[in-house]
Amino acid sequence: MEINKLNLLQTPAMSLQPNQQLKTSPGEAQQHFASSLKSAIDQLNHAQIESDKKTQALARGEIDNLHDVMITSQKASVALQTAVEMQRKVTDAYKEIMRMQV
């Protein structure tokens, strides 16, 4: 299962026409962000678990398709690397904002 990177970045405002106003309370925006982040983390966790299961099944001789196991493993690896890079970028952006003088 691949992580949909755009899912995390999309907001309700992106689906509005240019002349429409978005009336979202800070609490709703916070809730939407939290649910999007939780969904992305759940998808990442699912990819890691699926990769582990297939690797263990291959080691036990239950699976003969090495290509499927390697593809699943690489998908999980790329998803984890993407999540780590996104975390670094968010941390860097937060630090930059905190350095701004108001």
Tab-separated table of N, CA and C in Angstrom:
chain	number	residue	atom	x	y	z
A	1	MET	N	0.847	-1.177	0.000
A	1	MET	CA	0.000	0.000	0.000
A	1	MET	C	0.891	1.238	0.000
A	2	GLU	N	0.678	2.130	-0.927
A	2	GLU	CA	1.483	3.333	-1.029
A	2	GLU	C	0.846	4.458	-0.238
A	3	ILE	N	1.687	5.306	0.286
A	3	ILE	CA	1.179	6.488	0.976
A	3	ILE	C	0.863	7.531	-0.077
A	4	ASN	N	-0.316	8.066	-0.009
A	4	ASN	CA	-0.693	9.114	-0.934
A	4	ASN	C	-0.179	10.424	-0.363
A	5	LYS	N	0.933	10.916	-0.897
A	5	LYS	CA	1.567	12.121	-0.370
A	5	LYS	C	0.656	13.336	-0.485
A	6	LEU	N	-0.138	13.368	-1.535
A	6	LEU	CA	-1.027	14.512	-1.717
A	6	LEU	C	-2.154	14.520	-0.697
A	7	ASN	N	-2.524	13.353	-0.197
A	7	ASN	CA	-3.581	13.283	0.803
A	7	ASN	C	-3.243	14.116	2.020
A	8	LEU	N	-1.985	14.039	2.459
A	8	LEU	CA	-1.555	14.759	3.638
A	8	LEU	C	-1.541	16.258	3.390
A	9	LEU	N	-1.272	16.657	2.143
A	9	LEU	CA	-1.124	18.064	1.830
A	9	LEU	C	-2.415	18.747	1.395
A	10	GLN	N	-3.427	17.976	1.020
A	10	GLN	CA	-4.664	18.571	0.555
A	10	GLN	C	-5.495	19.076	1.727
A	11	THR	N	-6.127	20.203	1.522
A	11	THR	CA	-7.025	20.766	2.514
A	11	THR	C	-8.362	21.041	1.837
A	12	PRO	N	-9.409	21.253	2.630
A	12	PRO	CA	-10.699	21.567	2.024
A	12	PRO	C	-10.647	22.816	1.140
A	13	ALA	N	-9.733	23.736	1.413
A	13	ALA	CA	-9.644	24.970	0.637
A	13	ALA	C	-9.242	24.700	-0.810
A	14	MET	N	-8.542	23.609	-1.055
A	14	MET	CA	-8.079	23.320	-2.410
A	14	MET	C	-9.218	22.945	-3.347
A	15	SER	N	-10.342	22.537	-2.803
A	15	SER	CA	-11.453	22.120	-3.645
A	15	SER	C	-12.434	23.264	-3.914
A	16	LEU	N	-12.165	24.449	-3.392
A	16	LEU	CA	-13.067	25.581	-3.566
A	16	LEU	C	-12.743	26.355	-4.834
A	17	GLN	N	-13.731	27.032	-5.352
A	17	GLN	CA	-13.538	27.916	-6.497
A	17	GLN	C	-12.806	29.167	-6.007
A	18	PRO	N	-12.125	29.883	-6.902
A	18	PRO	CA	-11.339	31.048	-6.486
A	18	PRO	C	-12.136	32.123	-5.757
A	19	ASN	N	-13.404	32.299	-6.067
A	19	ASN	CA	-14.167	33.377	-5.443
A	19	ASN	C	-14.931	32.920	-4.199
A	20	GLN	N	-14.789	31.687	-3.781
A	20	GLN	CA	-15.468	31.203	-2.591
A	20	GLN	C	-14.600	31.430	-1.364
A	21	GLN	N	-15.231	31.636	-0.229
A	21	GLN	CA	-14.549	31.838	1.043
A	21	GLN	C	-14.605	30.548	1.849
A	22	LEU	N	-13.522	30.196	2.501
A	22	LEU	CA	-13.482	29.028	3.369
A	22	LEU	C	-13.722	29.500	4.792
A	23	LYS	N	-14.747	28.956	5.424
A	23	LYS	CA	-15.049	29.340	6.799
A	23	LYS	C	-14.844	28.117	7.672
A	24	THR	N	-13.609	27.954	8.120
A	24	THR	CA	-13.243	26.839	8.966
A	24	THR	C	-12.691	27.390	10.261
A	25	SER	N	-13.178	26.859	11.351
A	25	SER	CA	-12.669	27.306	12.641
A	25	SER	C	-11.287	26.698	12.860
A	26	PRO	N	-10.488	27.305	13.720
A	26	PRO	CA	-9.169	26.728	14.014
A	26	PRO	C	-9.275	25.306	14.563
A	27	GLY	N	-10.294	25.032	15.315
A	27	GLY	CA	-10.483	23.687	15.854
A	27	GLY	C	-10.753	22.663	14.767
A	28	GLU	N	-11.560	23.049	13.769
A	28	GLU	CA	-11.841	22.146	12.650
A	28	GLU	C	-10.585	21.902	11.817
A	29	ALA	N	-9.827	22.956	11.576
A	29	ALA	CA	-8.586	22.821	10.813
A	29	ALA	C	-7.600	21.919	11.549
A	30	GLN	N	-7.527	22.097	12.860
A	30	GLN	CA	-6.638	21.266	13.670
A	30	GLN	C	-7.079	19.810	13.633
A	31	GLN	N	-8.387	19.584	13.707
A	31	GLN	CA	-8.926	18.225	13.664
A	31	GLN	C	-8.651	17.572	12.307
A	32	HIS	N	-8.819	18.327	11.222
A	32	HIS	CA	-8.560	17.804	9.878
A	32	HIS	C	-7.079	17.440	9.721
A	33	PHE	N	-6.199	18.310	10.178
A	33	PHE	CA	-4.766	18.039	10.093
A	33	PHE	C	-4.404	16.802	10.910
A	34	ALA	N	-4.946	16.700	12.110
A	34	ALA	CA	-4.648	15.551	12.969
A	34	ALA	C	-5.127	14.249	12.341
A	35	SER	N	-6.318	14.263	11.757
A	35	SER	CA	-6.831	13.037	11.142
A	35	SER	C	-6.033	12.669	9.888
A	36	SER	N	-5.599	13.659	9.119
A	36	SER	CA	-4.771	13.390	7.937
A	36	SER	C	-3.419	12.816	8.338
A	37	LEU	N	-2.832	13.365	9.381
A	37	LEU	CA	-1.542	12.881	9.851
A	37	LEU	C	-1.662	11.463	10.397
A	38	LYS	N	-2.721	11.206	11.158
A	38	LYS	CA	-2.939	9.859	11.698
A	38	LYS	C	-3.142	8.853	10.575
A	39	SER	N	-3.883	9.225	9.555
A	39	SER	CA	-4.118	8.339	8.414
A	39	SER	C	-2.811	8.011	7.700
A	40	ALA	N	-1.962	9.010	7.488
A	40	ALA	CA	-0.679	8.784	6.815
A	40	ALA	C	0.217	7.874	7.648
A	41	ILE	N	0.232	8.061	8.952
A	41	ILE	CA	1.049	7.215	9.828
A	41	ILE	C	0.506	5.793	9.855
A	42	ASP	N	-0.802	5.647	9.859
A	42	ASP	CA	-1.408	4.311	9.823
A	42	ASP	C	-1.055	3.581	8.529
A	43	GLN	N	-1.070	4.293	7.399
A	43	GLN	CA	-0.708	3.684	6.116
A	43	GLN	C	0.757	3.265	6.112
A	44	LEU	N	1.620	4.092	6.677
A	44	LEU	CA	3.033	3.759	6.777
A	44	LEU	C	3.229	2.516	7.644
A	45	ASN	N	2.550	2.473	8.771
A	45	ASN	CA	2.642	1.321	9.672
A	45	ASN	C	2.144	0.053	8.980
A	46	HIS	N	1.044	0.162	8.241
A	46	HIS	CA	0.501	-0.996	7.529
A	46	HIS	C	1.506	-1.519	6.496
A	47	ALA	N	2.173	-0.623	5.781
A	47	ALA	CA	3.171	-1.030	4.782
A	47	ALA	C	4.335	-1.748	5.456
A	48	GLN	N	4.765	-1.259	6.606
A	48	GLN	CA	5.870	-1.901	7.324
A	48	GLN	C	5.471	-3.289	7.825
A	49	ILE	N	4.272	-3.404	8.363
A	49	ILE	CA	3.794	-4.695	8.873
A	49	ILE	C	3.644	-5.703	7.742
A	50	GLU	N	3.089	-5.264	6.616
A	50	GLU	CA	2.918	-6.152	5.464
A	50	GLU	C	4.276	-6.644	4.954
A	51	SER	N	5.264	-5.751	4.905
A	51	SER	CA	6.599	-6.137	4.477
A	51	SER	C	7.205	-7.165	5.433
A	52	ASP	N	7.048	-6.938	6.729
A	52	ASP	CA	7.573	-7.885	7.724
A	52	ASP	C	6.927	-9.259	7.595
A	53	LYS	N	5.612	-9.282	7.402
A	53	LYS	CA	4.896	-10.560	7.275
A	53	LYS	C	5.369	-11.343	6.054
A	54	LYS	N	5.520	-10.638	4.918
A	54	LYS	CA	5.951	-11.326	3.698
A	54	LYS	C	7.394	-11.812	3.821
A	55	THR	N	8.238	-11.030	4.482
A	55	THR	CA	9.623	-11.447	4.669
A	55	THR	C	9.700	-12.689	5.552
A	56	GLN	N	8.921	-12.705	6.616
A	56	GLN	CA	8.902	-13.868	7.498
A	56	GLN	C	8.336	-15.094	6.781
A	57	ALA	N	7.297	-14.897	5.986
A	57	ALA	CA	6.717	-16.015	5.243
A	57	ALA	C	7.720	-16.568	4.231
A	58	LEU	N	8.508	-15.705	3.609
A	58	LEU	CA	9.541	-16.158	2.671
A	58	LEU	C	10.609	-16.968	3.403
A	59	ALA	N	11.001	-16.504	4.582
A	59	ALA	CA	12.017	-17.213	5.362
A	59	ALA	C	11.524	-18.595	5.808
A	60	ARG	N	10.230	-18.720	6.057
A	60	ARG	CA	9.655	-20.005	6.467
A	60	ARG	C	9.359	-20.908	5.272
A	61	GLY	N	9.475	-20.383	4.070
A	61	GLY	CA	9.210	-21.166	2.873
A	61	GLY	C	7.753	-21.205	2.463
A	62	GLU	N	6.940	-20.324	3.006
A	62	GLU	CA	5.511	-20.286	2.689
A	62	GLU	C	5.235	-19.523	1.395
A	63	ILE	N	6.170	-18.664	0.976
A	63	ILE	CA	6.013	-17.857	-0.246
A	63	ILE	C	7.168	-18.193	-1.182
A	64	ASP	N	6.855	-18.392	-2.445
A	64	ASP	CA	7.889	-18.680	-3.445
A	64	ASP	C	8.241	-17.455	-4.282
A	65	ASN	N	7.410	-16.435	-4.248
A	65	ASN	CA	7.578	-15.273	-5.114
A	65	ASN	C	8.496	-14.245	-4.447
A	66	LEU	N	9.779	-14.340	-4.712
A	66	LEU	CA	10.762	-13.426	-4.140
A	66	LEU	C	10.542	-11.994	-4.628
A	67	HIS	N	10.130	-11.854	-5.893
A	67	HIS	CA	9.924	-10.516	-6.455
A	67	HIS	C	8.859	-9.746	-5.687
A	68	ASP	N	7.771	-10.402	-5.346
A	68	ASP	CA	6.697	-9.746	-4.594
A	68	ASP	C	7.188	-9.299	-3.221
A	69	VAL	N	7.975	-10.135	-2.570
A	69	VAL	CA	8.510	-9.791	-1.252
A	69	VAL	C	9.447	-8.597	-1.348
A	70	MET	N	10.313	-8.587	-2.358
A	70	MET	CA	11.261	-7.481	-2.524
A	70	MET	C	10.556	-6.173	-2.890
A	71	ILE	N	9.545	-6.259	-3.730
A	71	ILE	CA	8.789	-5.053	-4.098
A	71	ILE	C	8.079	-4.489	-2.881
A	72	THR	N	7.451	-5.351	-2.086
A	72	THR	CA	6.765	-4.897	-0.869
A	72	THR	C	7.758	-4.273	0.102
A	73	SER	N	8.927	-4.880	0.219
A	73	SER	CA	9.964	-4.359	1.108
A	73	SER	C	10.447	-2.984	0.645
A	74	GLN	N	10.651	-2.823	-0.650
A	74	GLN	CA	11.108	-1.538	-1.183
A	74	GLN	C	10.049	-0.450	-1.029
A	75	LYS	N	8.785	-0.811	-1.235
A	75	LYS	CA	7.703	0.161	-1.033
A	75	LYS	C	7.685	0.651	0.407
A	76	ALA	N	7.836	-0.277	1.348
A	76	ALA	CA	7.848	0.101	2.765
A	76	ALA	C	9.060	0.973	3.081
A	77	SER	N	10.205	0.639	2.487
A	77	SER	CA	11.414	1.412	2.717
A	77	SER	C	11.290	2.839	2.177
A	78	VAL	N	10.776	2.961	0.962
A	78	VAL	CA	10.602	4.289	0.362
A	78	VAL	C	9.582	5.108	1.148
A	79	ALA	N	8.518	4.474	1.598
A	79	ALA	CA	7.508	5.179	2.390
A	79	ALA	C	8.103	5.690	3.701
A	80	LEU	N	8.928	4.871	4.340
A	80	LEU	CA	9.559	5.290	5.591
A	80	LEU	C	10.547	6.424	5.351
A	81	GLN	N	11.340	6.330	4.304
A	81	GLN	CA	12.280	7.409	3.987
A	81	GLN	C	11.552	8.713	3.687
A	82	THR	N	10.441	8.620	2.991
A	82	THR	CA	9.643	9.810	2.691
A	82	THR	C	9.101	10.437	3.969
A	83	ALA	N	8.608	9.603	4.868
A	83	ALA	CA	8.072	10.108	6.136
A	83	ALA	C	9.159	10.778	6.967
A	84	VAL	N	10.345	10.201	6.988
A	84	VAL	CA	11.458	10.790	7.742
A	84	VAL	C	11.862	12.137	7.146
A	85	GLU	N	11.933	12.214	5.828
A	85	GLU	CA	12.283	13.485	5.184
A	85	GLU	C	11.218	14.549	5.428
A	86	MET	N	9.950	14.146	5.381
A	86	MET	CA	8.871	15.109	5.651
A	86	MET	C	8.962	15.606	7.086
A	87	GLN	N	9.275	14.722	8.017
A	87	GLN	CA	9.415	15.114	9.423
A	87	GLN	C	10.557	16.116	9.568
A	88	ARG	N	11.665	15.872	8.883
A	88	ARG	CA	12.802	16.809	8.938
A	88	ARG	C	12.418	18.174	8.372
A	89	LYS	N	11.715	18.167	7.254
A	89	LYS	CA	11.316	19.439	6.636
A	89	LYS	C	10.360	20.218	7.540
A	90	VAL	N	9.438	19.520	8.153
A	90	VAL	CA	8.493	20.193	9.063
A	90	VAL	C	9.240	20.766	10.255
A	91	THR	N	10.187	20.019	10.803
A	91	THR	CA	10.976	20.500	11.933
A	91	THR	C	11.794	21.719	11.534
A	92	ASP	N	12.408	21.682	10.361
A	92	ASP	CA	13.184	22.828	9.883
A	92	ASP	C	12.290	24.054	9.684
A	93	ALA	N	11.108	23.845	9.120
A	93	ALA	CA	10.179	24.957	8.915
A	93	ALA	C	9.740	25.548	10.252
A	94	TYR	N	9.480	24.697	11.235
A	94	TYR	CA	9.083	25.179	12.563
A	94	TYR	C	10.205	26.007	13.182
A	95	LYS	N	11.437	25.514	13.082
A	95	LYS	CA	12.573	26.254	13.640
A	95	LYS	C	12.732	27.601	12.953
A	96	GLU	N	12.534	27.620	11.637
A	96	GLU	CA	12.644	28.870	10.883
A	96	GLU	C	11.569	29.872	11.320
A	97	ILE	N	10.373	29.398	11.512
A	97	ILE	CA	9.281	30.267	11.968
A	97	ILE	C	9.582	30.811	13.362
A	98	MET	N	10.127	29.970	14.225
A	98	MET	CA	10.428	30.415	15.582
A	98	MET	C	11.554	31.456	15.605
A	99	ARG	N	12.425	31.455	14.593
A	99	ARG	CA	13.515	32.438	14.517
A	99	ARG	C	13.041	33.788	13.972
A	100	MET	N	11.862	33.816	13.377
A	100	MET	CA	11.360	35.071	12.796
A	100	MET	C	11.078	36.090	13.886
A	101	GLN	N	11.409	37.329	13.581
A	101	GLN	CA	11.117	38.415	14.510
A	101	GLN	C	9.778	39.020	14.146
A	102	VAL	N	8.966	39.239	15.159
A	102	VAL	CA	7.629	39.774	14.911
A	102	VAL	C	7.583	41.236	15.278
